[in-house]
Coordinates of C-alpha atoms in Angstrom, one line a residue:
Chain I
M1 CA -82.2 -9.4 -42.3
K2 CA -79.1 -8.5 -40.3
A3 CA -79.3 -7.6 -36.7
S4 CA -78.2 -4.0 -36.6
T5 CA -77.4 -3.5 -33.0
G6 CA -75.0 -5.5 -31.0
P7 CA -72.9 -5.7 -28.0
N8 CA -70.0 -3.9 -29.6
D9 CA -71.9 -0.9 -30.9
A10 CA -70.9 2.7 -30.3
S11 CA -72.4 2.6 -26.8
N12 CA -69.6 0.5 -25.4
W13 CA -66.6 0.6 -27.7
M14 CA -65.2 3.5 -25.7
A15 CA -65.6 1.4 -22.5
Q16 CA -63.8 -1.5 -24.2
A17 CA -61.0 0.9 -25.4
R18 CA -60.6 2.1 -21.8
C19 CA -60.3 -1.5 -20.6
L20 CA -57.7 -2.4 -23.2
F21 CA -55.7 0.7 -22.5
L22 CA -55.7 -0.1 -18.8
K23 CA -54.8 -3.7 -19.5
D24 CA -51.9 -2.7 -21.8
L25 CA -50.7 -0.1 -19.2
R26 CA -50.8 -2.7 -16.4
A27 CA -49.0 -5.3 -18.6
E28 CA -46.4 -2.8 -19.7
L29 CA -45.6 -1.6 -16.2
R30 CA -45.1 -5.2 -15.3
T31 CA -43.0 -6.3 -18.2
R32 CA -41.6 -3.0 -19.4
V33 CA -40.9 -4.4 -22.9
A34 CA -42.0 -1.3 -24.8
I35 CA -40.7 1.2 -22.2
N36 CA -37.3 -0.5 -22.2
S37 CA -37.0 -0.7 -26.0
V38 CA -38.2 2.9 -26.5
G39 CA -36.2 4.2 -23.6
L40 CA -33.0 2.4 -24.5
F41 CA -33.2 3.6 -28.1
A42 CA -34.0 7.1 -27.1
F43 CA -31.3 7.5 -24.6
S44 CA -28.6 5.7 -26.6
S45 CA -29.5 8.0 -29.5
L46 CA -29.2 11.0 -27.2
L47 CA -25.8 9.9 -26.1
L48 CA -24.7 9.5 -29.8
V49 CA -26.1 12.9 -30.7
A50 CA -24.3 14.4 -27.7
L51 CA -21.0 12.8 -28.8
A52 CA -21.4 13.5 -32.5
T53 CA -22.3 17.2 -32.1
R54 CA -19.8 18.0 -29.4
G55 CA -17.6 19.8 -32.0
L56 CA -20.5 21.7 -33.3
R57 CA -21.5 22.8 -29.8
E58 CA -17.9 24.1 -29.2
V59 CA -18.1 26.1 -32.4
M60 CA -21.5 27.4 -31.3
T61 CA -20.2 28.4 -27.9
L62 CA -17.2 30.1 -29.4
R63 CA -19.4 32.1 -31.7
M64 CA -21.8 33.0 -28.9
L65 CA -18.8 34.2 -26.9
D66 CA -17.6 36.1 -30.0
L67 CA -14.3 34.4 -30.0
P68 CA -12.2 34.0 -33.2
I69 CA -13.3 30.6 -34.2
D70 CA -11.2 30.7 -37.4
I71 CA -8.2 30.0 -35.3
I72 CA -9.8 26.6 -34.3
R73 CA -11.6 25.7 -37.5
P74 CA -11.1 26.7 -41.1
A75 CA -13.6 29.3 -42.0
D76 CA -15.1 27.4 -44.9
V77 CA -15.7 24.4 -42.7
T78 CA -17.5 26.4 -40.0
A79 CA -19.5 28.2 -42.6
A80 CA -20.7 24.9 -43.9
M81 CA -21.4 23.6 -40.5
F82 CA -23.5 26.4 -39.0
P83 CA -26.4 26.2 -41.5
A84 CA -26.7 22.5 -40.9
W85 CA -27.1 23.0 -37.2
S86 CA -29.8 25.6 -37.1
A87 CA -32.6 25.4 -34.6
A88 CA -34.9 23.9 -37.2
S89 CA -32.3 21.2 -37.9
K90 CA -32.1 20.4 -34.2
M91 CA -35.9 20.0 -34.2
G92 CA -35.6 17.7 -37.2
L93 CA -33.0 15.6 -35.5
L94 CA -35.1 15.4 -32.4
W95 CA -38.1 14.1 -34.3
T96 CA -35.9 11.7 -36.3
L97 CA -34.8 10.3 -32.9
L98 CA -38.4 10.2 -31.6
C99 CA -39.6 8.5 -34.8
F100 CA -37.0 5.7 -34.5
A101 CA -37.6 5.4 -30.8
A102 CA -41.4 5.1 -31.4
F103 CA -40.9 2.6 -34.2
A104 CA -38.7 0.5 -31.9
G105 CA -41.3 0.2 -29.2
L106 CA -44.8 1.0 -30.5
A107 CA -44.9 -2.0 -32.8
H108 CA -44.9 -4.1 -29.7
S109 CA -48.5 -3.3 -28.9
F110 CA -50.0 -5.3 -31.9
V111 CA -47.1 -7.6 -32.7
H112 CA -47.2 -9.0 -29.2
E113 CA -50.9 -9.8 -29.4
E114 CA -50.3 -11.7 -32.7
E115 CA -47.2 -13.5 -31.5
A116 CA -48.6 -14.5 -28.1
G117 CA -51.9 -15.7 -29.7
T118 CA -54.0 -13.4 -27.6
V119 CA -55.5 -11.8 -30.6
T120 CA -58.2 -14.6 -30.9
A121 CA -59.5 -13.9 -27.5
L122 CA -59.5 -10.1 -28.2
R123 CA -61.3 -10.6 -31.5
L124 CA -64.0 -12.7 -29.8
S125 CA -64.5 -10.0 -27.1
M126 CA -63.9 -6.6 -28.7
S127 CA -65.1 -4.5 -31.5
P128 CA -62.4 -3.3 -34.0
A129 CA -63.1 0.3 -33.0
G130 CA -62.5 -0.5 -29.3
V131 CA -59.2 -2.2 -30.2
Y132 CA -58.0 0.6 -32.4
T133 CA -58.9 3.3 -29.9
G134 CA -57.4 1.4 -26.9
K135 CA -54.1 0.7 -28.7
L136 CA -53.9 4.3 -30.1
A137 CA -54.4 5.7 -26.6
F138 CA -51.7 3.4 -25.2
N139 CA -49.2 4.3 -27.9
L140 CA -49.9 8.0 -27.5
T141 CA -49.4 7.8 -23.8
L142 CA -46.1 6.0 -24.3
L143 CA -45.0 8.5 -26.9
F144 CA -46.0 11.5 -24.8
A145 CA -44.0 10.1 -21.9
V146 CA -40.9 9.5 -24.0
A147 CA -41.2 13.0 -25.6
L148 CA -41.6 14.5 -22.1
L149 CA -38.4 12.8 -20.9
V150 CA -36.3 13.0 -24.0
T151 CA -37.0 16.6 -25.2
P152 CA -35.6 18.4 -22.1
F153 CA -32.4 16.2 -22.2
Y154 CA -32.1 16.9 -25.9
M155 CA -32.6 20.6 -25.5
G156 CA -29.9 20.6 -22.8
L157 CA -27.5 18.6 -24.9
T158 CA -27.9 20.6 -28.1
G159 CA -28.8 24.0 -26.8
M160 CA -32.1 23.9 -28.8
Q161 CA -34.3 26.8 -27.9
A162 CA -38.1 26.5 -27.7
G163 CA -38.6 29.8 -29.5
N164 CA -42.3 30.7 -29.1
W165 CA -43.3 28.3 -26.3
P166 CA -47.1 27.9 -27.1
V167 CA -46.2 27.2 -30.8
F168 CA -43.4 24.9 -29.7
L169 CA -45.7 22.9 -27.3
T170 CA -48.5 22.8 -29.9
L171 CA -46.0 21.5 -32.5
M172 CA -44.7 18.8 -30.1
L173 CA -48.3 17.8 -29.2
A174 CA -49.3 17.6 -32.9
G175 CA -46.1 15.7 -33.7
C176 CA -46.8 13.1 -31.0
I177 CA -50.3 12.6 -32.3
G178 CA -49.2 12.3 -35.9
L179 CA -46.4 9.9 -35.0
G180 CA -48.5 7.9 -32.6
S181 CA -51.3 7.4 -35.0
T182 CA -48.9 6.5 -37.8
A183 CA -47.1 4.0 -35.6
T184 CA -50.4 2.4 -34.5
I185 CA -51.9 1.7 -37.9
V186 CA -48.5 0.6 -39.3
A187 CA -48.0 -1.7 -36.3
A188 CA -51.4 -3.3 -37.0
L189 CA -50.5 -3.9 -40.6
A190 CA -47.1 -5.3 -39.8
A191 CA -48.5 -7.5 -37.1
K192 CA -51.1 -9.0 -39.5
A193 CA -48.4 -9.6 -42.1
R194 CA -46.3 -11.3 -39.4
G195 CA -43.3 -9.3 -40.6
S196 CA -42.7 -7.3 -37.4
G197 CA -39.7 -5.0 -37.4
A198 CA -38.4 -4.9 -41.0
L199 CA -41.9 -4.6 -42.5
F200 CA -42.9 -2.1 -39.9
G201 CA -40.2 0.3 -41.1
A202 CA -41.0 -0.4 -44.8
I203 CA -44.7 0.2 -44.5
G204 CA -44.2 3.2 -42.2
L205 CA -41.7 5.0 -44.3
P206 CA -44.0 6.7 -46.9
I207 CA -46.4 7.9 -44.2
I208 CA -43.6 9.0 -41.9
T209 CA -41.9 10.9 -44.7
V210 CA -45.0 13.1 -45.2
F211 CA -45.3 13.6 -41.5
L212 CA -41.7 14.6 -41.1
M213 CA -41.9 17.0 -44.0
L214 CA -44.9 18.8 -42.5
L215 CA -43.1 18.8 -39.1
L216 CA -40.0 20.4 -40.5
N217 CA -42.0 23.0 -42.4
A218 CA -43.6 24.0 -39.1
A219 CA -40.2 23.9 -37.3
N220 CA -38.7 26.2 -40.0
T221 CA -41.5 28.6 -39.5
L222 CA -41.2 28.5 -35.7
Y223 CA -37.5 29.4 -35.9
S224 CA -37.6 31.8 -38.9
D225 CA -36.4 35.3 -38.4
S226 CA -39.3 37.0 -40.1
T227 CA -39.8 40.7 -39.6
D228 CA -43.4 40.7 -40.8
A229 CA -45.2 39.5 -37.6
A230 CA -48.6 39.1 -39.3
A231 CA -47.2 37.1 -42.1
H232 CA -45.3 35.0 -39.7
T233 CA -48.4 34.3 -37.6
I234 CA -50.4 33.2 -40.7
K235 CA -47.6 30.9 -41.8
T236 CA -47.3 29.4 -38.3
V237 CA -51.1 28.7 -38.2
Q238 CA -50.9 27.2 -41.7
D239 CA -48.0 24.9 -40.9
V240 CA -49.0 23.8 -37.4
G241 CA -52.6 23.5 -38.7
G242 CA -51.3 21.3 -41.5
L243 CA -49.6 19.1 -39.0
I244 CA -52.6 18.8 -36.8
S245 CA -54.8 18.2 -39.9
F246 CA -52.5 15.4 -40.9
G247 CA -52.8 13.8 -37.5
I248 CA -56.6 14.0 -37.6
L249 CA -56.7 12.7 -41.1
L250 CA -54.5 9.8 -40.3
I251 CA -56.6 8.9 -37.2
S252 CA -59.8 9.2 -39.2
V253 CA -58.6 7.1 -42.1
S254 CA -57.0 4.5 -39.7
A255 CA -60.3 4.3 -37.7
F256 CA -62.2 3.5 -40.9
T257 CA -59.6 1.0 -42.4
F258 CA -58.6 -0.7 -39.1
R259 CA -61.7 -3.0 -39.3
F260 CA -60.4 -4.5 -42.5
V261 CA -56.8 -4.9 -41.1
W262 CA -58.1 -6.4 -37.9
E263 CA -60.5 -8.8 -39.5
E264 CA -58.2 -10.1 -42.2
Chain J
M1 CA -84.9 -19.4 -44.1
R2 CA -81.7 -20.0 -45.8
C3 CA -81.3 -23.7 -45.0
G4 CA -83.2 -26.6 -43.7
I5 CA -83.2 -26.7 -39.9
I6 CA -83.5 -29.9 -37.9
E7 CA -85.0 -28.7 -34.7
I8 CA -84.9 -30.8 -31.6
E9 CA -87.0 -29.8 -28.7
N10 CA -85.1 -29.2 -25.5
L11 CA -85.3 -31.8 -22.8
S12 CA -86.9 -30.5 -19.6
V13 CA -83.8 -30.7 -17.4
T14 CA -83.7 -28.5 -14.3
K15 CA -80.8 -26.1 -13.9
T16 CA -79.9 -27.3 -10.4
V17 CA -77.4 -29.7 -11.8
C18 CA -75.4 -26.9 -13.4
G19 CA -73.3 -25.4 -10.6
V20 CA -70.5 -24.8 -13.1
L21 CA -72.4 -22.2 -15.0
K22 CA -73.5 -19.9 -12.1
Q23 CA -71.4 -16.9 -13.2
V24 CA -74.1 -14.8 -14.7
N25 CA -74.2 -11.1 -15.1
Q26 CA -76.8 -8.9 -13.5
E27 CA -78.8 -8.6 -16.7
E28 CA -79.0 -12.4 -17.1
S29 CA -79.8 -12.9 -13.5
D30 CA -82.7 -10.6 -13.9
T31 CA -83.8 -12.4 -17.0
E32 CA -83.7 -15.7 -15.2
K33 CA -85.6 -14.3 -12.3
A34 CA -88.2 -13.0 -14.7
A35 CA -88.4 -16.4 -16.4
Q36 CA -88.9 -18.1 -13.1
D37 CA -91.6 -15.6 -12.4
G38 CA -93.3 -16.7 -15.5
L39 CA -92.2 -13.7 -17.5
S40 CA -90.4 -15.6 -20.2
A41 CA -90.0 -14.9 -23.9
S42 CA -87.2 -12.6 -23.3
S43 CA -84.4 -12.4 -25.9
S44 CA -82.1 -14.6 -23.8
T45 CA -84.4 -17.6 -24.4
R46 CA -84.5 -17.3 -28.2
R47 CA -83.5 -20.4 -30.1
I48 CA -80.4 -20.2 -32.3
H49 CA -79.9 -22.0 -35.6
V50 CA -76.4 -22.2 -37.0
C51 CA -76.2 -23.0 -40.7
L52 CA -73.1 -23.9 -42.8
N53 CA -74.0 -23.1 -46.4
H54 CA -71.7 -24.7 -49.0
V55 CA -68.6 -23.7 -47.1
S56 CA -65.3 -24.1 -48.8
H57 CA -61.8 -23.1 -47.7
R58 CA -58.3 -23.4 -49.0
F59 CA -54.9 -22.5 -47.8
G60 CA -52.8 -21.5 -50.8
G61 CA -53.4 -24.2 -53.4
R62 CA -54.6 -26.8 -50.9
T63 CA -58.3 -27.3 -50.5
V64 CA -59.0 -27.8 -46.8
F65 CA -62.7 -28.7 -47.2
D66 CA -65.2 -28.1 -50.0
N67 CA -68.9 -27.4 -50.2
L68 CA -69.7 -28.3 -46.5
S69 CA -73.4 -27.9 -45.5
A70 CA -74.8 -28.6 -42.1
S71 CA -77.0 -27.1 -39.5
I72 CA -77.4 -27.2 -35.8
S73 CA -80.0 -25.7 -33.4
S74 CA -80.4 -24.9 -29.8
G75 CA -80.4 -27.9 -27.6
Q76 CA -78.0 -29.9 -29.8
T77 CA -74.3 -30.7 -29.5
G78 CA -72.7 -31.2 -32.8
I79 CA -69.4 -33.2 -33.1
I80 CA -66.9 -32.4 -35.8
T81 CA -64.5 -35.2 -36.5
G82 CA -61.6 -35.7 -38.9
S83 CA -58.0 -36.6 -39.1
N84 CA -55.1 -34.2 -38.3
G85 CA -55.0 -31.4 -40.8
S86 CA -58.5 -32.1 -42.1
G87 CA -59.6 -28.6 -41.1
K88 CA -61.5 -29.0 -37.9
S89 CA -60.0 -26.0 -36.2
T90 CA -60.3 -23.9 -39.4
L91 CA -64.0 -24.8 -39.6
L92 CA -64.5 -23.8 -35.9
R93 CA -62.8 -20.5 -36.6
I94 CA -65.1 -19.9 -39.6
I95 CA -68.1 -20.7 -37.4
A96 CA -66.8 -18.3 -34.8
G97 CA -66.5 -15.5 -37.4
L98 CA -62.7 -15.4 -36.9
L99 CA -62.0 -16.5 -40.4
E100 CA -63.9 -15.9 -43.6
A101 CA -64.7 -18.9 -45.8
D102 CA -63.4 -18.7 -49.4
S103 CA -66.9 -19.5 -50.5
G104 CA -70.2 -20.2 -48.9
D105 CA -71.1 -18.7 -45.5
V106 CA -72.1 -19.5 -41.9
T107 CA -75.2 -17.9 -40.6
F108 CA -76.5 -17.5 -37.0
E109 CA -80.2 -17.1 -37.1
T110 CA -82.5 -16.3 -34.3
D111 CA -86.2 -15.4 -34.6
G112 CA -85.8 -14.8 -38.3
S113 CA -82.9 -12.4 -37.9
Y114 CA -79.4 -13.2 -39.1
L115 CA -76.8 -12.0 -36.6
D116 CA -73.8 -10.0 -37.8
T117 CA -70.3 -11.0 -36.9
Q118 CA -70.0 -8.9 -33.7
M119 CA -73.4 -10.2 -32.4
R120 CA -72.3 -13.7 -33.3
R121 CA -69.0 -13.5 -31.4
H122 CA -70.8 -12.0 -28.4
M123 CA -72.8 -15.2 -27.9
I124 CA -69.8 -17.5 -28.4
G125 CA -67.6 -19.0 -25.8
M126 CA -64.6 -20.7 -27.3
V127 CA -61.8 -22.9 -26.2
A128 CA -59.1 -23.7 -28.7
P129 CA -55.4 -24.5 -28.8
D130 CA -54.6 -21.3 -30.6
L131 CA -56.6 -19.2 -28.2
T132 CA -54.2 -17.8 -25.6
L133 CA -54.8 -15.6 -22.5
Y134 CA -52.3 -13.0 -21.3
K135 CA -49.3 -14.6 -19.7
E136 CA -48.2 -11.3 -18.2
L137 CA -51.5 -11.0 -16.3
T138 CA -52.8 -13.2 -13.4
G139 CA -55.6 -15.6 -13.9
A140 CA -58.0 -13.2 -12.1
E141 CA -56.8 -10.2 -14.0
N142 CA -57.4 -12.0 -17.3
L143 CA -61.0 -12.9 -16.3
T144 CA -61.6 -9.4 -15.0
F145 CA -60.3 -7.9 -18.3
F146 CA -62.4 -10.1 -20.6
A147 CA -65.5 -9.8 -18.3
S148 CA -65.3 -6.0 -18.5
L149 CA -65.0 -6.2 -22.3
K150 CA -68.2 -8.2 -22.3
G151 CA -69.9 -5.6 -20.0
I152 CA -69.8 -7.9 -17.0
K153 CA -68.8 -6.5 -13.6
A154 CA -66.5 -9.1 -12.2
D155 CA -66.5 -8.9 -8.4
R156 CA -64.3 -10.9 -6.1
A157 CA -67.0 -13.5 -5.4
M158 CA -67.7 -14.1 -9.1
L159 CA -64.0 -14.5 -9.8
V160 CA -63.5 -17.0 -6.9
E161 CA -66.5 -19.0 -8.1
A162 CA -65.3 -19.0 -11.8
L163 CA -61.8 -20.1 -10.8
T164 CA -63.2 -22.7 -8.4
E165 CA -65.4 -24.2 -11.0
V166 CA -62.4 -24.8 -13.3
G167 CA -60.2 -26.1 -10.4
L168 CA -58.0 -23.0 -10.1
R169 CA -59.1 -21.8 -6.7
G170 CA -56.2 -20.2 -4.9
R171 CA -54.2 -19.6 -8.1
G172 CA -56.0 -16.5 -9.3
R173 CA -53.3 -14.2 -8.2
D174 CA -50.5 -16.2 -10.0
L175 CA -49.3 -15.0 -13.4
V176 CA -50.6 -17.1 -16.2
G177 CA -47.0 -17.3 -17.5
G178 CA -46.4 -19.5 -14.5
Y179 CA -49.3 -21.8 -15.1
S180 CA -48.9 -25.3 -16.5
S181 CA -50.4 -26.1 -19.8
G182 CA -53.3 -27.9 -18.0
M183 CA -54.0 -24.9 -15.8
R184 CA -54.0 -22.6 -18.9
Q185 CA -56.5 -24.9 -20.5
R186 CA -58.7 -24.7 -17.4
L187 CA -58.4 -20.9 -17.4
K188 CA -59.6 -20.9 -21.0
Y189 CA -62.8 -22.6 -19.8
A190 CA -63.3 -19.9 -17.2
F191 CA -62.8 -17.3 -20.0
A192 CA -65.1 -19.2 -22.4
L193 CA -67.9 -19.3 -19.9
L194 CA -67.8 -15.6 -19.0
G195 CA -71.3 -14.1 -19.6
R196 CA -72.9 -17.5 -20.0
P197 CA -72.5 -17.7 -23.8
K198 CA -75.2 -19.5 -25.7
V199 CA -72.9 -21.1 -28.2
L200 CA -69.9 -23.1 -27.0
L201 CA -67.2 -24.0 -29.5
L202 CA -64.7 -26.5 -28.2
D203 CA -61.6 -27.4 -30.2
E204 CA -59.7 -30.4 -28.7
P205 CA -61.6 -29.7 -25.5
T206 CA -59.5 -31.9 -23.1
A207 CA -56.1 -31.2 -24.5
N208 CA -53.4 -31.0 -21.8
L209 CA -55.9 -31.9 -19.1
D210 CA -55.6 -34.6 -16.5
S211 CA -58.5 -37.0 -15.6
D212 CA -60.0 -34.4 -13.2
G213 CA -59.8 -31.8 -15.9
M214 CA -61.5 -34.1 -18.4
A215 CA -64.3 -34.7 -16.0
M216 CA -64.6 -31.0 -15.5
V217 CA -65.0 -30.4 -19.2
E218 CA -67.6 -33.1 -19.5
R219 CA -69.5 -31.6 -16.6
I220 CA -69.4 -28.2 -18.4
V221 CA -70.6 -29.7 -21.6
R222 CA -73.4 -31.6 -19.9
C223 CA -74.5 -28.5 -18.0
H224 CA -74.4 -26.5 -21.2
Q225 CA -76.6 -29.1 -22.8
A226 CA -79.0 -29.0 -19.9
R227 CA -79.7 -25.3 -20.3
T228 CA -83.2 -24.4 -21.4
D229 CA -82.4 -20.9 -22.8
G230 CA -81.4 -21.9 -26.3
A231 CA -77.8 -23.0 -25.9
L232 CA -75.9 -25.2 -28.3
A233 CA -72.4 -26.6 -28.5
I234 CA -70.0 -27.6 -31.3
V235 CA -67.1 -29.8 -30.4
A236 CA -64.1 -30.7 -32.7
T237 CA -62.5 -33.8 -31.5
N238 CA -61.4 -37.3 -32.4
E239 CA -61.5 -38.7 -28.8
P240 CA -64.1 -41.5 -28.6
R241 CA -65.2 -40.3 -25.1
E242 CA -65.8 -36.8 -26.4
T243 CA -67.6 -37.9 -29.6
S244 CA -70.3 -39.4 -27.4
W245 CA -71.2 -36.0 -26.0
G246 CA -73.4 -35.2 -29.0
E247 CA -74.5 -36.0 -32.5
P248 CA -72.2 -36.3 -35.4
L249 CA -72.3 -33.0 -37.3
I250 CA -69.5 -33.2 -39.9
H251 CA -66.8 -35.6 -40.6
L252 CA -63.9 -34.1 -42.5
E253 CA -61.5 -35.9 -44.7
R254 CA -58.0 -34.6 -45.3
G255 CA -58.1 -32.2 -48.3
E256 CA -55.7 -32.1 -51.2

């Protein structure tokens, strides 16, 4: 006969998650390891994007001003460049940037526990559900903060428009949840495999590819010039709903499988 | 019953000698008060039987130990000995439920019920070389964090007492990263004793400690042995002074 109830049952894993979240937050504000790595990556990427797309912005500005851009650039080149720099493409680039920034910093949450040897004390004191929820909450908070700082800068640098603001904000929120949950479970896997960075990218790639495809679908719909409002609304709900569903599915699957990752 | 149990009745030792284990949560304080009032038979006084049933473990192709069987009950202190690399730490991790044996199992049984891994861990206090506390937090913050995970409200008085008992009074606000190895080992004891665990697992218990620290550990073990609420301890060591703390439980030979 096994004892069915215990100290780490559903009644207190939320409290444990809250404790872990606050501990991680306190430690992070003190050491700033993840903040620095995510922030440095995000802002150096922003700078590179700004430099790399300077020419494109000039062309865009000239086109907006209705100036004869063919004088500056050959027509065939500009024709090739404009489609590649649509609003949806800008959104794609933003999320690529956020993905790499997240992968640069969010792995720290689990890898640090393994490398520092604190994982033994955590395993003795916490339920797997509490650990997963606490780490997920911390990673999401970090990601929301980065997205909140980086997105306005990025929009200013690239001239990206929000389009429909409620849909844009929902898309950003769903994107952060999807990316944060992906990074959390992949970080746990990578930390257990003691492979850290390289493995983190390798394991995360298949999941992140699906996530980015869904995100770009939603972005395409957000910025599409559809004349049929009803069809556009349905497509928006479908795409953003798909993105949100992916996030929820990932969190659910991760919550169920995390126990096995954590205990191995 | 899944294994034969050798039961040793607890000696009737009063608790007044155990100043080191005063940090109890409210629930346990109430339980003790109830026991003093003659209302015993609460769950906190249940006897525990730990059984190792044909436990084997290997790392890669190397067998660390094979077909180990032993048992220990409340009131006992079991000593695990063996040369370096013989698997003492591995065995303690298996007993703690931190590592799964390749074959066989370890059971914690109380009142005919076998405890699951989470319940087992909840009643364990562990000190081991590979168990580390957070260097980026202070000693007091570490204790507060782990106490809150165990559902214990750590107030200032409790923290001061816990730190005093392990010789770290006045250092609670220092970052653990700035502690010496001996101070970190002392803090591990404060961590291990949070919530007054019934099962104490000590791996190289006096590593990095000076003579005062060694005396502190011995006092902790003696006080744990003196408890009358069903406590037991398992110590992995080769130090002659430490092997005298209890009865030989297992001697491990280096595996192949």
